[in-house]
Amino acid sequence: MDKKRKLGVAGAGALAVVVTLGIAATADAAAATLGAAAAEQGRYFGTAVAAYKLSDSVYSGILDREFNMVTPENEMKWDATEPTQGSFSYGSADQIVSHAQAHNQRVRGHALAWHSQQPGWAQNLSGTALRNAMVNHVTQVATHYKGKIYAWDVVNEAFADGGGGGRRDSNLQRTGNDWIEVAFRTARAADPGAKLCYNDYNTDGQNAKSNAVYAMVQDFKSRGVPIDCVGFQSHFNSASPVPSDYQANLQRFANLGVDVQITELDIEGSGTTQANNFATVTRACLAVTRCTGITVWGIRDSDSWRASGTPLLFDGNGSKKAAYTATLTALGGGNPTSTPPSTPPVSSSSQPPIPSGGCTATVSVNQWQGGFVATVRVTAGANGTNAWAVTMPLPSGATVTNSWSTTRSGNTWSNVSYNGRIAAGQYTEFGLQATGTAGTLSPTCAAS
Ligand code: G2I
């Protein structure tokens, strides 16, 4: 909604002048952070996180201000979580998950099965022994994080580069072509509440590699192999630029009935060119209904695996780059250029009051044997919202294990810092995971 128009309406109509004007102005101010702006579009905005950097206050300050999804950059990989066969080590990954939960951020798990970053013992296995080790690894790790993961990269980078359109050769591939579907079925059994993704690079446009992934997803959907999402890493530079058919490629995967996500975005470059590329990628995601979020692969340029290419949204000092502003603007956010008047316009008691606007809430439930995820959509009424609270009793026997983008007090679910403001007619979503049976949930919404 147009800020000037909204303020004009408030100014002209004001009866309960001071209070209502204040709320209307705030409600319509564009979101000021990446996470908040993405949330207003029903998406998340995430970043890769390294556990050892959480004690850096510049790093964690940006993380907690801007992002509402995190991906452990290395801490959930096989070499980190099972350094010795059968002996699991979750310290660094748990640190990231705890930090995320304390800051209302969700977690993308990365990655359960991958040819790279395997512990030495797994690199030396083959055949049935390796297959069994992989299944055990997926089961153990997905069970450890059950209820805490929004989406798992179940299998990472399993297809070959180049024109062949086939699988990448690896020790896992040599255990049999069905290793990927076995990994997905195993992950579903361990954590039925997590979305299960296939994740890869050089699949961002239509090419032989993405065609091969497409055929696999189509095959999985037709045979009922559990797959919910496809991740497009989106590591771009001059040798691998943003493809012109990027959006079309996301859309064709979404049309197969999976969510799509941009999972490791970085774009080498600087200035306006880089900013325009980030805006293009962001707009492509927003244009695809099932593109549920964007994750950048690090916070500051100096945090990047490609640091010399300065491919991220913050410079080495933690200052916002042009690429940051372009991304925020593409998300519909940004600092308002016009500020509300400091003194309210003179009111006239003959004019009608501004309608309170209010909000409505609807819920969708994904129920499985023993648990469910409820996703609640909060839609703002005529005035937008500054804050909201949804009342939604759960049936007895349902126990909440996790929630995101909300704070809970008993049966009341309230906004967090970044999603209280919703423009008129727009919506945000929050969610919860619980054990038990959802039954019929009846949310009611109150706004201020
Ligand atoms: O390579 C970029 C990404 C491509 N897609 C999968 C991602 O998992 C991958 O991330 C990178 C991390 O950003 C790097 O940080 O994966 C690399 C390993 O494949 C990570 O690099 C490793 C170094 O190779 C290790 O020497 C180092 O011990 O990071 C480790 C932890 O700092």
PDB file of N, CA, C and O in Angstrom, residues 70-93:
ATOM      1  N   VAL A  70      18.258 -19.874   9.536  1.00  0.00           N
ATOM      2  CA  VAL A  70      19.708 -20.092   9.508  1.00  0.00           C
ATOM      3  C   VAL A  70      20.015 -21.488   8.975  1.00  0.00           C
ATOM      4  O   VAL A  70      19.256 -22.437   9.192  1.00  0.00           O
ATOM      5  N   THR A  71      21.144 -21.596   8.279  1.00  0.00           N
ATOM      6  CA  THR A  71      21.675 -22.891   7.840  1.00  0.00           C
ATOM      7  C   THR A  71      23.070 -23.031   8.431  1.00  0.00           C
ATOM      8  O   THR A  71      23.933 -22.186   8.164  1.00  0.00           O
ATOM      9  N   PRO A  72      23.299 -24.053   9.243  1.00  0.00           N
ATOM     10  CA  PRO A  72      24.674 -24.280   9.694  1.00  0.00           C
ATOM     11  C   PRO A  72      25.576 -24.521   8.478  1.00  0.00           C
ATOM     12  O   PRO A  72      25.279 -25.387   7.644  1.00  0.00           O
ATOM     13  N   GLU A  73      26.646 -23.729   8.381  1.00  0.00           N
ATOM     14  CA  GLU A  73      27.455 -23.777   7.151  1.00  0.00           C
ATOM     15  C   GLU A  73      28.206 -25.092   7.023  1.00  0.00           C
ATOM     16  O   GLU A  73      28.340 -25.632   5.920  1.00  0.00           O
ATOM     17  N   ASN A  74      28.705 -25.612   8.116  1.00  0.00           N
ATOM     18  CA  ASN A  74      29.456 -26.883   8.093  1.00  0.00           C
ATOM     19  C   ASN A  74      29.084 -27.831   9.234  1.00  0.00           C
ATOM     20  O   ASN A  74      29.438 -29.006   9.195  1.00  0.00           O
ATOM     21  N   GLU A  75      28.402 -27.338  10.254  1.00  0.00           N
ATOM     22  CA  GLU A  75      28.294 -28.046  11.532  1.00  0.00           C
ATOM     23  C   GLU A  75      27.378 -29.256  11.518  1.00  0.00           C
ATOM     24  O   GLU A  75      27.432 -30.074  12.445  1.00  0.00           O
ATOM     25  N   MET A  76      26.495 -29.371  10.511  1.00  0.00           N
ATOM     26  CA  MET A  76      25.610 -30.547  10.455  1.00  0.00           C
ATOM     27  C   MET A  76      26.062 -31.560   9.407  1.00  0.00           C
ATOM     28  O   MET A  76      25.367 -32.538   9.150  1.00  0.00           O
ATOM     29  N   LYS A  77      27.201 -31.319   8.809  1.00  0.00           N
ATOM     30  CA  LYS A  77      27.702 -32.252   7.795  1.00  0.00           C
ATOM     31  C   LYS A  77      28.201 -33.548   8.456  1.00  0.00           C
ATOM     32  O   LYS A  77      28.461 -33.592   9.657  1.00  0.00           O
ATOM     33  N   TRP A  78      28.346 -34.557   7.639  1.00  0.00           N
ATOM     34  CA  TRP A  78      28.658 -35.895   8.160  1.00  0.00           C
ATOM     35  C   TRP A  78      29.971 -35.899   8.947  1.00  0.00           C
ATOM     36  O   TRP A  78      30.074 -36.492  10.031  1.00  0.00           O
ATOM     37  N   ASP A  79      30.984 -35.209   8.422  1.00  0.00           N
ATOM     38  CA  ASP A  79      32.280 -35.231   9.128  1.00  0.00           C
ATOM     39  C   ASP A  79      32.194 -34.547  10.492  1.00  0.00           C
ATOM     40  O   ASP A  79      32.926 -34.901  11.419  1.00  0.00           O
ATOM     41  N   ALA A  80      31.278 -33.586  10.615  1.00  0.00           N
ATOM     42  CA  ALA A  80      31.135 -32.872  11.891  1.00  0.00           C
ATOM     43  C   ALA A  80      30.279 -33.644  12.888  1.00  0.00           C
ATOM     44  O   ALA A  80      30.555 -33.631  14.091  1.00  0.00           O
ATOM     45  N   THR A  81      29.236 -34.309  12.398  1.00  0.00           N
ATOM     46  CA  THR A  81      28.267 -34.919  13.322  1.00  0.00           C
ATOM     47  C   THR A  81      28.575 -36.379  13.665  1.00  0.00           C
ATOM     48  O   THR A  81      28.082 -36.886  14.674  1.00  0.00           O
ATOM     49  N   GLU A  82      29.384 -37.047  12.825  1.00  0.00           N
ATOM     50  CA  GLU A  82      29.729 -38.450  13.140  1.00  0.00           C
ATOM     51  C   GLU A  82      31.198 -38.698  12.799  1.00  0.00           C
ATOM     52  O   GLU A  82      31.527 -39.446  11.891  1.00  0.00           O
ATOM     53  N   PRO A  83      32.085 -38.031  13.539  1.00  0.00           N
ATOM     54  CA  PRO A  83      33.507 -38.107  13.194  1.00  0.00           C
ATOM     55  C   PRO A  83      34.070 -39.521  13.338  1.00  0.00           C
ATOM     56  O   PRO A  83      35.023 -39.879  12.649  1.00  0.00           O
ATOM     57  N   THR A  84      33.483 -40.279  14.253  1.00  0.00           N
ATOM     58  CA  THR A  84      33.847 -41.689  14.420  1.00  0.00           C
ATOM     59  C   THR A  84      32.570 -42.487  14.211  1.00  0.00           C
ATOM     60  O   THR A  84      31.501 -42.053  14.672  1.00  0.00           O
ATOM     61  N   GLN A  85      32.647 -43.606  13.530  1.00  0.00           N
ATOM     62  CA  GLN A  85      31.420 -44.328  13.206  1.00  0.00           C
ATOM     63  C   GLN A  85      30.639 -44.689  14.479  1.00  0.00           C
ATOM     64  O   GLN A  85      31.200 -45.261  15.425  1.00  0.00           O
ATOM     65  N   GLY A  86      29.367 -44.309  14.480  1.00  0.00           N
ATOM     66  CA  GLY A  86      28.496 -44.643  15.597  1.00  0.00           C
ATOM     67  C   GLY A  86      28.637 -43.711  16.784  1.00  0.00           C
ATOM     68  O   GLY A  86      27.951 -43.862  17.795  1.00  0.00           O
ATOM     69  N   SER A  87      29.510 -42.714  16.688  1.00  0.00           N
ATOM     70  CA  SER A  87      29.731 -41.791  17.807  1.00  0.00           C
ATOM     71  C   SER A  87      29.412 -40.381  17.305  1.00  0.00           C
ATOM     72  O   SER A  87      30.120 -39.841  16.451  1.00  0.00           O
ATOM     73  N   PHE A  88      28.362 -39.823  17.842  1.00  0.00           N
ATOM     74  CA  PHE A  88      27.825 -38.576  17.277  1.00  0.00           C
ATOM     75  C   PHE A  88      28.243 -37.373  18.101  1.00  0.00           C
ATOM     76  O   PHE A  88      28.324 -37.431  19.328  1.00  0.00           O
ATOM     77  N   SER A  89      28.495 -36.285  17.392  1.00  0.00           N
ATOM     78  CA  SER A  89      28.967 -35.076  18.058  1.00  0.00           C
ATOM     79  C   SER A  89      28.181 -33.884  17.518  1.00  0.00           C
ATOM     80  O   SER A  89      28.276 -33.520  16.352  1.00  0.00           O
ATOM     81  N   TYR A  90      27.338 -33.332  18.395  1.00  0.00           N
ATOM     82  CA  TYR A  90      26.393 -32.311  17.956  1.00  0.00           C
ATOM     83  C   TYR A  90      26.679 -30.935  18.557  1.00  0.00           C
ATOM     84  O   TYR A  90      25.869 -30.024  18.395  1.00  0.00           O
ATOM     85  N   GLY A  91      27.789 -30.777  19.248  1.00  0.00           N
ATOM     86  CA  GLY A  91      28.019 -29.550  20.010  1.00  0.00           C
ATOM     87  C   GLY A  91      27.860 -28.265  19.209  1.00  0.00           C
ATOM     88  O   GLY A  91      27.079 -27.383  19.577  1.00  0.00           O
ATOM     89  N   SER A  92      28.587 -28.143  18.099  1.00  0.00           N
ATOM     90  CA  SER A  92      28.549 -26.892  17.338  1.00  0.00           C
ATOM     91  C   SER A  92      27.195 -26.689  16.668  1.00  0.00           C
ATOM     92  O   SER A  92      26.678 -25.568  16.617  1.00  0.00           O
ATOM     93  N   ALA A  93      26.638 -27.760  16.158  1.00  0.00           N
ATOM     94  CA  ALA A  93      25.331 -27.636  15.500  1.00  0.00           C
ATOM     95  C   ALA A  93      24.248 -27.279  16.522  1.00  0.00           C
ATOM     96  O   ALA A  93      23.392 -26.420  16.261  1.00  0.00           O
TER      97      ALA A  93
END
